[in-house]
Short mmCIF file of C-alpha atoms in Angstrom, two decimals:
data_model
loop_
_atom_site.label_atom_id
_atom_site.label_comp_id
_atom_site.label_asym_id
_atom_site.label_seq_id
_atom_site.Cartn_x
_atom_site.Cartn_y
_atom_site.Cartn_z
CA MET N 19 -35.79 23.00 -26.71
CA SER N 20 -39.31 22.65 -25.26
CA THR N 21 -41.16 25.52 -23.21
CA GLY N 22 -41.77 24.45 -19.96
CA VAL N 23 -41.73 21.76 -17.57
CA ASP N 24 -41.29 21.25 -13.90
CA ALA N 25 -37.51 20.22 -13.49
CA VAL N 26 -34.82 20.92 -15.58
CA VAL N 27 -31.16 19.90 -14.83
CA VAL N 28 -27.57 20.52 -16.31
CA GLY N 29 -25.05 18.51 -16.18
CA SER N 30 -25.51 14.88 -17.72
CA GLY N 31 -22.71 13.65 -14.68
CA PRO N 32 -23.84 10.28 -12.26
CA ASN N 33 -24.89 13.24 -10.39
CA GLY N 34 -27.42 15.19 -12.39
CA MET N 35 -28.59 11.49 -13.57
CA ALA N 36 -29.28 9.73 -10.41
CA ALA N 37 -31.36 13.47 -9.69
CA ALA N 38 -33.13 13.57 -12.97
CA VAL N 39 -33.86 9.76 -12.46
CA ALA N 40 -34.90 10.60 -8.94
CA LEU N 41 -37.55 13.07 -10.54
CA ALA N 42 -38.31 11.65 -12.92
CA ARG N 43 -39.52 8.40 -11.45
CA ALA N 44 -41.39 10.89 -8.93
CA GLY N 45 -43.60 11.43 -12.26
CA LEU N 46 -41.92 14.48 -13.20
CA SER N 47 -41.59 16.31 -16.33
CA VAL N 48 -37.28 16.18 -16.63
CA GLU N 49 -34.88 17.77 -18.93
CA VAL N 50 -30.82 17.18 -19.20
CA PHE N 51 -29.11 19.56 -20.42
CA GLU N 52 -25.07 18.93 -21.67
CA ALA N 53 -22.38 21.26 -22.82
CA GLN N 54 -19.79 18.25 -24.12
CA PRO N 55 -21.43 16.64 -26.86
CA THR N 56 -20.94 12.99 -25.45
CA ILE N 57 -23.74 11.97 -22.29
CA GLY N 58 -21.90 11.49 -18.77
CA GLY N 59 -19.31 14.35 -17.63
CA GLY N 60 -16.68 12.22 -15.39
CA ALA N 61 -17.93 8.89 -16.31
CA ARG N 62 -17.48 8.83 -20.20
CA THR N 63 -15.81 6.35 -22.02
CA LEU N 64 -14.75 7.67 -25.38
CA ASP N 65 -12.55 7.41 -28.45
CA LEU N 66 -9.73 8.68 -28.58
CA GLY N 67 -8.29 8.52 -32.13
CA LEU N 68 -5.26 6.58 -30.31
CA ALA N 69 -5.94 3.30 -32.12
CA PRO N 70 -8.49 1.09 -33.75
CA GLY N 71 -11.66 0.32 -31.58
CA ILE N 72 -9.45 1.23 -27.98
CA THR N 73 -11.60 3.27 -26.63
CA HIS N 74 -10.69 5.00 -22.71
CA ASP N 75 -12.22 6.28 -19.75
CA ILE N 76 -11.40 9.96 -19.88
CA CYS N 77 -12.00 10.04 -15.56
CA SER N 78 -13.22 7.25 -13.55
CA ALA N 79 -12.63 3.79 -14.49
CA VAL N 80 -12.76 1.60 -12.01
CA HIS N 81 -16.29 2.20 -9.15
CA PRO N 82 -16.14 1.08 -5.67
CA LEU N 83 -19.65 2.60 -4.95
CA ALA N 84 -21.28 2.33 -7.91
CA ILE N 85 -22.54 -1.49 -6.14
CA ALA N 86 -22.10 0.22 -2.62
CA SER N 87 -23.97 3.86 -2.25
CA PRO N 88 -27.74 3.16 -0.91
CA PHE N 89 -28.71 5.07 -4.34
CA PHE N 90 -26.68 2.33 -6.48
CA VAL N 91 -28.31 -0.64 -3.85
CA ASP N 92 -31.60 0.68 -4.69
CA PHE N 93 -31.18 1.70 -8.58
CA ASP N 94 -29.51 -2.69 -8.80
CA LEU N 95 -26.88 -2.54 -12.30
CA ARG N 96 -26.23 -5.64 -12.37
CA ALA N 97 -30.14 -6.29 -12.54
CA ARG N 98 -30.47 -3.87 -14.64
CA GLY N 99 -27.42 -6.38 -17.12
CA MET N 100 -24.67 -4.30 -16.38
CA GLU N 101 -21.50 -6.20 -16.16
CA LEU N 102 -19.49 -6.12 -13.84
CA THR N 103 -15.86 -7.41 -13.54
CA THR N 104 -14.56 -7.46 -9.39
CA PRO N 105 -10.76 -8.24 -9.42
CA ASP N 106 -9.27 -10.39 -6.42
CA ILE N 107 -7.08 -7.92 -5.34
CA SER N 108 -8.59 -4.35 -5.37
CA TYR N 109 -5.99 -2.39 -5.44
CA ALA N 110 -1.87 -2.39 -4.77
CA GLN N 111 1.46 -0.25 -3.86
CA PRO N 112 4.46 -1.05 -5.87
CA LEU N 113 7.58 -0.31 -2.77
CA ASP N 114 10.88 -0.28 -3.60
CA GLY N 115 12.93 -3.03 -3.59
CA LYS N 116 9.96 -5.00 -2.23
CA PRO N 117 6.71 -7.34 -3.20
CA ALA N 118 4.50 -4.99 -3.19
CA ALA N 119 1.44 -3.92 -0.46
CA LEU N 120 -1.86 -5.47 -2.04
CA ALA N 121 -5.20 -4.87 -1.02
CA PHE N 122 -7.23 -7.89 -1.68
CA HIS N 123 -11.04 -7.97 -1.92
CA ASP N 124 -10.39 -10.97 0.75
CA LEU N 125 -9.57 -9.50 3.93
CA ASP N 126 -7.88 -12.62 5.19
CA GLU N 127 -6.08 -12.86 2.02
CA THR N 128 -4.36 -9.69 2.16
CA VAL N 129 -3.18 -10.24 6.22
CA ASP N 130 -1.59 -12.98 5.86
CA ARG N 131 0.32 -11.63 1.87
CA LEU N 132 1.17 -9.02 4.14
CA GLY N 133 3.70 -11.17 7.06
CA GLU N 134 4.18 -9.10 10.15
CA ALA N 135 1.54 -5.88 8.61
CA GLY N 136 -0.77 -8.02 8.44
CA PRO N 137 -2.20 -8.27 12.23
CA GLU N 138 -2.52 -4.39 12.62
CA TRP N 139 -4.34 -3.95 8.86
CA ARG N 140 -6.98 -6.80 10.11
CA ARG N 141 -7.27 -4.84 13.93
CA PHE N 142 -7.98 -1.24 11.88
CA PHE N 143 -10.99 -3.43 9.08
CA ALA N 144 -12.23 -6.51 10.86
CA PRO N 145 -14.63 -4.22 13.72
CA LEU N 146 -15.55 -1.77 10.45
CA LEU N 147 -16.26 -4.85 8.00
CA GLU N 148 -19.48 -6.10 10.48
CA ARG N 149 -21.34 -3.86 9.74
CA VAL N 150 -20.16 -2.19 6.25
CA ASP N 151 -23.02 -0.06 5.90
CA ASP N 152 -22.49 1.61 8.36
CA ALA N 153 -19.05 2.73 7.63
CA ILE N 154 -20.86 3.56 3.83
CA TRP N 155 -23.87 5.82 5.19
CA LEU N 156 -21.86 7.07 7.67
CA SER N 157 -19.74 8.97 4.51
CA LEU N 158 -21.89 9.48 2.44
CA GLY N 159 -24.63 11.20 4.12
CA ASP N 160 -26.11 14.13 3.36
CA LYS N 161 -23.59 15.22 6.61
CA ARG N 162 -28.08 16.85 8.09
CA SER N 163 -29.60 13.58 9.05
CA VAL N 164 -28.67 10.30 10.99
CA PRO N 165 -29.40 7.97 8.66
CA GLU N 166 -31.32 5.07 10.57
CA THR N 167 -29.00 2.80 10.39
CA LEU N 168 -26.99 4.32 12.20
CA ARG N 169 -29.45 4.86 14.92
CA ASP N 170 -28.78 1.66 17.40
CA VAL N 171 -26.76 0.99 19.23
CA PRO N 172 -23.90 -1.32 17.64
CA GLY N 173 -24.46 1.50 15.18
CA ILE N 174 -23.20 4.33 17.47
CA ALA N 175 -20.45 1.26 18.48
CA ASN N 176 -19.68 1.55 15.03
CA VAL N 177 -19.37 5.52 14.44
CA VAL N 178 -17.30 5.30 17.38
CA LYS N 179 -15.28 2.25 15.31
CA PHE N 180 -15.00 4.26 11.98
CA GLY N 181 -14.49 8.00 14.01
CA LEU N 182 -11.29 6.46 16.76
CA ARG N 183 -10.10 4.71 12.76
CA LEU N 184 -10.01 8.33 11.09
CA LEU N 185 -8.28 10.24 14.31
CA SER N 186 -5.84 7.38 14.11
CA GLN N 187 -4.84 8.58 10.12
CA ALA N 188 -5.79 12.60 10.76
CA SER N 189 -2.96 13.10 12.87
CA PRO N 190 1.26 13.59 13.05
CA ALA N 191 1.35 9.82 15.26
CA TRP N 192 -0.81 8.00 12.19
CA ASN N 193 1.86 5.79 11.88
CA ILE N 194 1.16 4.39 15.33
CA PRO N 195 -1.83 1.96 14.20
CA LEU N 196 -0.80 1.17 11.07
CA SER N 197 3.59 1.13 12.32
CA HIS N 198 4.70 -1.40 9.06
CA GLU N 199 5.63 0.68 6.05
CA SER N 200 3.66 -1.72 3.82
CA SER N 201 0.64 -0.99 5.12
CA GLN N 202 1.60 2.51 5.94
CA ALA N 203 2.18 3.32 2.19
CA LEU N 204 -1.12 0.76 1.26
CA PHE N 205 -3.65 2.92 3.34
CA THR N 206 -1.71 5.98 2.24
CA GLY N 207 -2.03 5.50 -1.03
CA VAL N 208 -6.21 5.23 -1.30
CA ALA N 209 -6.00 8.74 1.31
CA ALA N 210 -3.91 9.90 -1.41
CA HIS N 211 -8.20 10.11 -3.98
CA ALA N 212 -8.67 13.20 -2.07
CA ILE N 213 -6.02 14.61 -3.29
CA GLY N 214 -4.69 16.79 -0.08
CA GLY N 215 -3.02 16.74 2.88
CA LEU N 216 -1.31 14.20 4.48
CA PRO N 217 -1.81 13.00 7.11
CA ALA N 218 -5.24 15.58 7.47
CA MET N 219 -9.41 14.50 8.67
CA GLY N 220 -10.09 14.55 4.97
CA THR N 221 -8.01 11.71 3.33
CA ALA N 222 -8.31 9.09 6.25
CA ALA N 223 -11.93 9.62 5.83
CA THR N 224 -11.64 9.11 2.40
CA ALA N 225 -8.43 5.63 2.82
CA THR N 226 -10.85 4.94 6.48
CA MET N 227 -14.35 4.70 3.54
CA LEU N 228 -12.99 2.99 0.82
CA SER N 229 -10.11 0.44 2.05
CA THR N 230 -13.66 -1.14 4.09
CA VAL N 231 -15.21 -1.44 1.06
CA ALA N 232 -12.58 -3.12 -0.42
CA HIS N 233 -12.72 -5.85 1.37
CA ALA N 234 -16.83 -5.86 1.13
CA GLY N 235 -18.19 -5.49 -2.02
CA GLY N 236 -14.92 -5.56 -3.88
CA TRP N 237 -13.44 -2.40 -6.39
CA PRO N 238 -15.14 -3.28 -9.61
CA SER N 239 -15.34 -2.08 -12.74
CA PRO N 240 -17.98 -1.73 -15.93
CA ILE N 241 -17.02 -4.21 -18.50
CA GLY N 242 -17.16 -1.78 -21.82
CA GLY N 243 -16.25 1.17 -19.69
CA SER N 244 -17.89 3.61 -17.61
CA GLN N 245 -20.64 4.93 -19.84
CA ALA N 246 -22.40 2.04 -19.59
CA ILE N 247 -23.66 3.05 -15.95
CA ILE N 248 -24.48 6.41 -17.21
CA ASP N 249 -26.17 4.31 -19.92
CA HIS N 250 -28.43 2.25 -17.89
CA LEU N 251 -29.68 5.91 -15.74
CA VAL N 252 -30.62 7.55 -19.56
CA ALA N 253 -32.32 4.13 -20.18
CA ASP N 254 -34.07 4.95 -16.93
CA LEU N 255 -34.13 8.32 -16.87
CA GLU N 256 -35.80 8.74 -20.94
CA ALA N 257 -38.07 4.92 -19.46
CA HIS N 258 -39.57 7.57 -17.26
CA GLY N 259 -40.00 10.53 -20.38
CA GLY N 260 -37.92 12.23 -19.25
CA SER N 261 -34.26 13.41 -21.57
CA VAL N 262 -31.44 14.66 -22.62
CA HIS N 263 -29.66 17.14 -24.48
CA ALA N 264 -25.92 17.58 -25.36
CA ASN N 265 -24.16 19.20 -27.03
CA SER N 266 -26.36 22.40 -24.77
CA PRO N 267 -24.04 24.90 -22.97
CA ILE N 268 -25.76 26.58 -20.13
CA ALA N 269 -24.44 30.27 -19.60
CA HIS N 270 -27.54 31.52 -17.73
CA VAL N 271 -30.40 30.13 -16.40
CA THR N 272 -32.24 32.76 -18.95
CA ASP N 273 -31.36 29.88 -22.05
CA LEU N 274 -33.58 27.28 -19.55
CA PRO N 275 -36.85 25.88 -20.67
CA LYS N 276 -39.05 27.97 -17.79
CA ALA N 277 -39.32 24.87 -14.58
CA ARG N 278 -40.71 24.55 -11.28
CA ALA N 279 -37.36 23.42 -10.31
CA TYR N 280 -32.97 23.96 -11.40
CA LEU N 281 -30.34 22.05 -10.05
CA LEU N 282 -27.72 22.12 -11.17
CA ASP N 283 -24.66 19.46 -11.77
CA THR N 284 -22.28 21.91 -11.86
CA SER N 285 -19.26 23.35 -10.15
CA ALA N 286 -20.03 25.93 -7.45
CA LEU N 287 -18.17 29.09 -9.60
CA GLY N 288 -20.75 27.63 -12.04
CA ALA N 289 -24.16 27.77 -10.33
CA ALA N 290 -23.09 31.67 -9.81
CA GLN N 291 -23.08 31.90 -13.16
CA ILE N 292 -26.43 30.26 -14.01
CA PHE N 293 -27.76 32.24 -11.91
CA SER N 294 -26.21 35.72 -12.10
CA GLY N 295 -28.09 38.44 -10.96
CA LEU N 296 -30.68 35.94 -9.35
CA LEU N 297 -28.91 34.60 -5.74
CA PRO N 298 -28.67 36.69 -2.88
CA ALA N 299 -25.32 38.48 -2.32
CA GLN N 300 -24.43 36.28 1.01
CA VAL N 301 -25.06 33.14 -1.32
CA ASP N 302 -23.70 34.18 -4.49
CA LYS N 303 -20.34 35.77 -3.04
CA SER N 304 -20.18 31.55 -0.81
CA LEU N 305 -20.57 29.72 -4.39
CA ARG N 306 -18.15 32.44 -5.74
CA GLY N 307 -15.49 32.37 -2.81
CA PHE N 308 -15.47 28.07 -2.73
CA LYS N 309 -11.84 26.96 -2.31
CA GLN N 310 -10.37 25.24 -5.47
CA GLY N 311 -9.50 21.90 -4.53
CA ASN N 312 -5.41 20.81 -5.90
CA ALA N 313 -5.40 19.15 -9.07
CA ALA N 314 -5.13 15.69 -11.64
CA ALA N 315 -3.62 15.50 -14.71
CA LYS N 316 -4.52 12.91 -17.03
CA VAL N 317 -2.66 10.62 -19.33
CA ASP N 318 -4.12 7.68 -21.26
CA PHE N 319 -2.22 5.72 -22.88
CA VAL N 320 -2.28 3.06 -25.58
CA LEU N 321 0.24 -0.13 -25.43
CA ASP N 322 0.92 -3.31 -26.81
CA GLY N 323 1.01 -5.27 -23.77
CA PRO N 324 0.23 -5.33 -19.94
CA VAL N 325 2.56 -2.87 -17.39
CA PRO N 326 5.70 -5.03 -17.14
CA TRP N 327 5.81 -4.29 -13.21
CA SER N 328 8.90 -5.54 -10.94
CA ASP N 329 6.34 -7.11 -8.81
CA PRO N 330 3.31 -9.75 -10.74
CA GLU N 331 0.81 -9.87 -8.63
CA VAL N 332 0.64 -5.75 -9.03
CA GLY N 333 -0.19 -6.85 -12.47
CA ARG N 334 -3.67 -7.96 -11.39
CA ALA N 335 -4.96 -5.63 -9.40
CA GLY N 336 -8.02 -2.96 -10.06
CA THR N 337 -5.54 -0.01 -9.11
CA ILE N 338 -2.64 0.64 -9.14
CA HIS N 339 -1.84 3.59 -6.60
CA VAL N 340 2.61 4.35 -7.58
CA GLY N 341 3.51 6.64 -5.63
CA GLY N 342 6.51 5.07 -2.92
CA SER N 343 6.55 4.75 0.86
CA ARG N 344 4.17 7.09 2.75
CA ALA N 345 6.87 9.28 3.60
CA GLN N 346 6.82 9.48 -0.15
CA MET N 347 3.76 10.23 -1.43
CA ALA N 348 2.96 12.58 1.83
CA ALA N 349 6.50 14.71 0.72
CA ALA N 350 4.28 14.91 -2.82
CA GLU N 351 0.79 15.87 -1.91
CA ALA N 352 2.43 18.24 0.05
CA GLN N 353 4.70 20.15 -2.29
CA VAL N 354 1.18 19.89 -4.73
CA THR N 355 -0.42 21.54 -1.98
CA ASN N 356 2.19 24.34 -1.74
CA GLY N 357 1.82 24.63 -5.44
CA ARG N 358 5.04 22.77 -6.56
CA MET N 359 5.68 19.95 -9.12
CA PRO N 360 6.56 17.45 -7.71
CA ALA N 361 9.27 15.28 -9.41
CA ASP N 362 7.72 12.78 -8.67
CA PRO N 363 3.90 13.23 -8.25
CA VAL N 364 1.22 10.08 -6.88
CA CYS N 365 -0.50 8.09 -9.59
CA LEU N 366 -3.54 6.34 -10.40
CA VAL N 367 -3.17 3.53 -12.40
CA SER N 368 -5.21 1.19 -14.14
CA ASP N 369 -4.87 -1.60 -16.61
CA PRO N 370 -8.70 -2.37 -17.44
CA THR N 371 -7.55 -5.57 -19.73
CA VAL N 372 -7.19 -6.95 -16.93
CA PHE N 373 -9.39 -7.72 -16.16
CA ASP N 374 -12.11 -7.10 -19.08
CA PRO N 375 -10.49 -8.70 -22.33
CA SER N 376 -12.77 -7.06 -24.38
CA ARG N 377 -11.00 -3.68 -23.40
CA GLU N 378 -8.32 -5.57 -25.66
CA VAL N 379 -8.13 -4.65 -29.63
CA ASN N 380 -4.95 -6.32 -32.18
CA GLY N 381 -2.61 -6.46 -29.38
CA LEU N 382 -3.91 -2.80 -28.03
CA ARG N 383 -5.04 -2.03 -24.67
CA PRO N 384 -5.54 1.05 -22.86
CA LEU N 385 -3.66 2.07 -19.97
CA TRP N 386 -5.66 5.05 -17.86
CA THR N 387 -3.73 7.11 -14.90
CA TYR N 388 -3.62 10.34 -13.59
CA CYS N 389 -0.99 11.68 -11.39
CA HIS N 390 -1.42 15.07 -8.68
CA VAL N 391 -0.41 18.58 -9.40
CA PRO N 392 -0.90 21.95 -8.29
CA PHE N 393 -4.52 23.49 -9.32
CA ASP N 394 -4.20 24.78 -12.89
CA CYS N 395 -0.58 23.41 -13.74
CA PRO N 396 0.78 24.00 -17.08
CA ILE N 397 2.56 20.75 -17.30
CA ASP N 398 2.14 18.07 -20.06
CA PRO N 399 2.22 15.48 -17.15
CA THR N 400 3.49 12.64 -19.89
CA GLU N 401 6.55 12.15 -18.35
CA TYR N 402 6.19 12.46 -14.92
CA ILE N 403 3.83 9.67 -14.68
CA THR N 404 6.16 7.82 -17.05
CA ARG N 405 8.80 7.90 -15.47
CA GLN N 406 6.69 6.49 -11.59
CA ILE N 407 5.61 3.06 -13.90
CA GLU N 408 8.91 2.89 -14.73
CA ARG N 409 9.61 3.08 -12.17
CA PHE N 410 8.04 0.22 -10.77
CA ALA N 411 8.14 -1.66 -14.25
CA PRO N 412 11.53 -1.12 -16.32
CA GLY N 413 10.20 -1.55 -19.79
CA PHE N 414 6.87 -0.20 -19.30
CA ARG N 415 8.19 2.53 -21.88
CA ASP N 416 8.50 0.18 -24.06
CA ARG N 417 5.70 -1.20 -23.51
CA ILE N 418 3.49 2.75 -25.13
CA VAL N 419 2.60 2.94 -28.74
CA ALA N 420 0.12 6.48 -28.28
CA HIS N 421 -1.09 8.32 -25.97
CA ASN N 422 -3.04 11.85 -25.14
CA ALA N 423 -2.09 13.94 -22.19
CA ILE N 424 -4.11 16.15 -20.61
CA PRO N 425 -2.73 19.33 -18.76
CA ALA N 426 -4.99 20.17 -14.96
CA SER N 427 -4.86 23.59 -17.15
CA GLU N 428 -7.26 21.76 -19.94
CA MET N 429 -9.47 19.99 -18.23
CA ALA N 430 -12.77 22.01 -18.22
CA GLU N 431 -12.20 21.47 -21.88
CA HIS N 432 -13.15 18.09 -21.45
CA ASN N 433 -15.80 18.79 -18.47
CA GLN N 434 -16.75 21.80 -16.97
CA ASN N 435 -16.60 21.12 -13.40
CA TYR N 436 -12.94 20.54 -13.95
CA ILE N 437 -11.61 24.76 -13.20
CA GLY N 438 -8.23 24.46 -12.80
CA GLY N 439 -7.88 20.10 -12.75
CA ASP N 440 -9.67 20.03 -9.65
CA ILE N 441 -11.80 16.80 -10.08
CA ALA N 442 -12.98 17.34 -6.88
CA THR N 443 -15.41 20.01 -7.56
CA GLY N 444 -13.65 21.91 -4.50
CA VAL N 445 -10.99 21.19 -1.41
CA VAL N 446 -12.13 18.36 0.04
CA SER N 447 -11.24 18.62 3.92
CA PHE N 448 -13.14 17.45 6.86
CA TYR N 449 -15.01 20.96 7.12
CA ARG N 450 -15.28 21.20 3.33
CA MET N 451 -17.04 17.57 2.95
CA MET N 452 -20.13 19.26 5.98
CA ALA N 453 -20.06 23.09 4.37
CA ARG N 454 -19.81 22.42 1.08
CA PRO N 455 -19.88 24.72 -0.82
CA ARG N 456 -20.84 27.09 2.25
CA THR N 457 -22.35 27.23 5.84
CA SER N 458 -26.02 26.46 5.67
CA TRP N 459 -27.66 24.21 6.89
CA ASP N 460 -29.26 23.65 3.11
CA ASN N 461 -26.27 22.98 1.26
CA TYR N 462 -27.90 21.72 -1.65
CA SER N 463 -30.40 25.03 -1.68
CA LEU N 464 -29.25 28.21 -3.82
CA GLY N 465 -30.54 31.03 -1.90
CA VAL N 466 -33.59 31.11 -4.74
CA PRO N 467 -36.19 29.21 -4.97
CA GLY N 468 -37.09 26.17 -7.19
CA ALA N 469 -33.02 26.14 -7.48
CA PHE N 470 -30.77 24.19 -6.32
CA LEU N 471 -27.22 22.41 -5.79
CA CYS N 472 -26.28 19.02 -7.15
CA SER N 473 -22.72 18.08 -8.68
CA ALA N 474 -20.16 16.98 -5.68
CA ALA N 475 -19.12 20.38 -5.00
CA THR N 476 -22.21 19.62 -1.84
CA PRO N 477 -22.39 16.79 0.79
CA PRO N 478 -21.48 14.25 0.67
CA ALA N 479 -18.61 14.89 -1.18
CA PRO N 480 -16.87 13.58 -4.20
CA GLY N 481 -17.03 9.76 -6.24
CA VAL N 482 -19.45 8.90 -8.67
CA HIS N 483 -21.71 7.35 -6.14
CA GLY N 484 -25.60 9.43 -7.04
CA MET N 485 -25.68 10.60 -3.62
CA ASN N 486 -25.71 14.15 -4.25
CA GLY N 487 -28.13 13.94 -6.41
CA TRP N 488 -30.31 12.08 -4.57
CA PHE N 489 -30.26 14.36 -1.64
CA SER N 490 -30.37 17.11 -3.92
CA ALA N 491 -33.09 16.23 -5.65
CA ARG N 492 -35.63 14.63 -2.25
CA ARG N 493 -35.88 18.51 -1.33
CA ALA N 494 -36.80 19.36 -4.32
CA LEU N 495 -39.34 16.75 -4.51
CA LYS N 496 -40.15 18.00 -0.83
CA THR N 497 -39.59 21.91 -1.21
CA ARG N 498 -41.34 22.79 -4.86
CA PHE N 499 -43.82 19.58 -5.01
CA GLY N 500 -44.46 18.96 -1.65
CA ILE N 501 -43.47 14.84 -2.68
CA ASP N 502 -42.87 13.85 0.55
CA GLU N 503 -42.17 9.47 0.35
CA THR N 504 -39.43 9.38 -1.31
CA PRO N 505 -39.61 7.38 -4.92
CA SER N 506 -38.71 4.28 -5.83
CA LEU N 507 -34.70 3.06 -7.67
CA SER N 508 -36.02 -0.92 -7.89
CA PRO N 509 -35.22 -1.64 -11.58
CA GLY N 510 -38.90 -3.46 -11.71
CA ASP N 511 -41.04 0.33 -11.03
#
């Protein structure tokens, strides 16, 4: 371990690496410390030993924001040689006894396939697609400044359009603008990504933004798995003089080399523990009191063929939301929020071999799944997820060759940020998108000179978009190093 460095980053997830890259590109010496033996946090691809040559994305798998977030737009993964594949069908919602609802990359095809529900889907999303960047910046901003794209009259108008749609899906009147079962379920499946109450502001904001992106850039996935995103970030960091240390758990800041800035890609509780005894009392209390959200429980399957969906079109989608109708998903999420395990939980499913044939080895393929469960739930989710998929894909059970299950109560063993299975690193409500993890004008500062939080526990909230790390790094550059100019992320620089 070195004896001194300009900046230290704890945690090598997408936000930690985004912060490290920004700092290194500003000419600073940077070191990253990761507790796990592999680098990447929530964007790792590993061989779990379930079948020879089969690898699994152990957290994130599909990445709508890897090409849409302002950080990754500038970093430009494709220009760096990373292969991304974008399915024609961004996401699908299987329904009982009828054709699935499908969200195509192309809005017109989505509208055509939705039939009677098509016109209302167009009315909802077409206005937002006129200036997609406005919706993205509104969702992925630091919640403290107004991006330039939103300062003109069309930008302000788009904020109003976005806000009205968000409000419509956050209230008990949410069935008015989307009045058909297929459009309701299609939207709600995306809202459930936030693992919260339905309807609610936080879940509605998530769905409005991600669904808009689905009809713009689509929902792509990296060829070979999520690890490719991290590998390119690490390569850029090392090219600018930085380094990453795996197998380096940090219990306290005294375990780290001396630095002028410390950026923590950790949970709020983890930050309080690392700076224990050094934080202002109120900051320490707020960090330790930041409420955890509902949880996810993960199952990685190995199959001997594709999932036999009753509606074959579902098998073309990059992401499948399994939960049935809007009412069924809302009821399941309400049970989770109330601490009860639903019999039919909301599940997310992705078969990477559908769009990346290289993931199949000797006729076997991985299947990525998780379901929503109460916080810190110890229940093995395998049978719950299997039943839900079998509900819409009879014969699925017979395809299973092997599986690996991680209950919510064990999720933190492979990622310390996922306390109790909370993969969002703190509750995702509309208020907690703004005051994240505490009520403060500067949510990235830990109240100690040079100490910053850069994880999903800060604005704008969870997702593989790098913006939390980017915003935190920019504050560190300005306040600790007197660097006002934002460093370029261009592959050519």
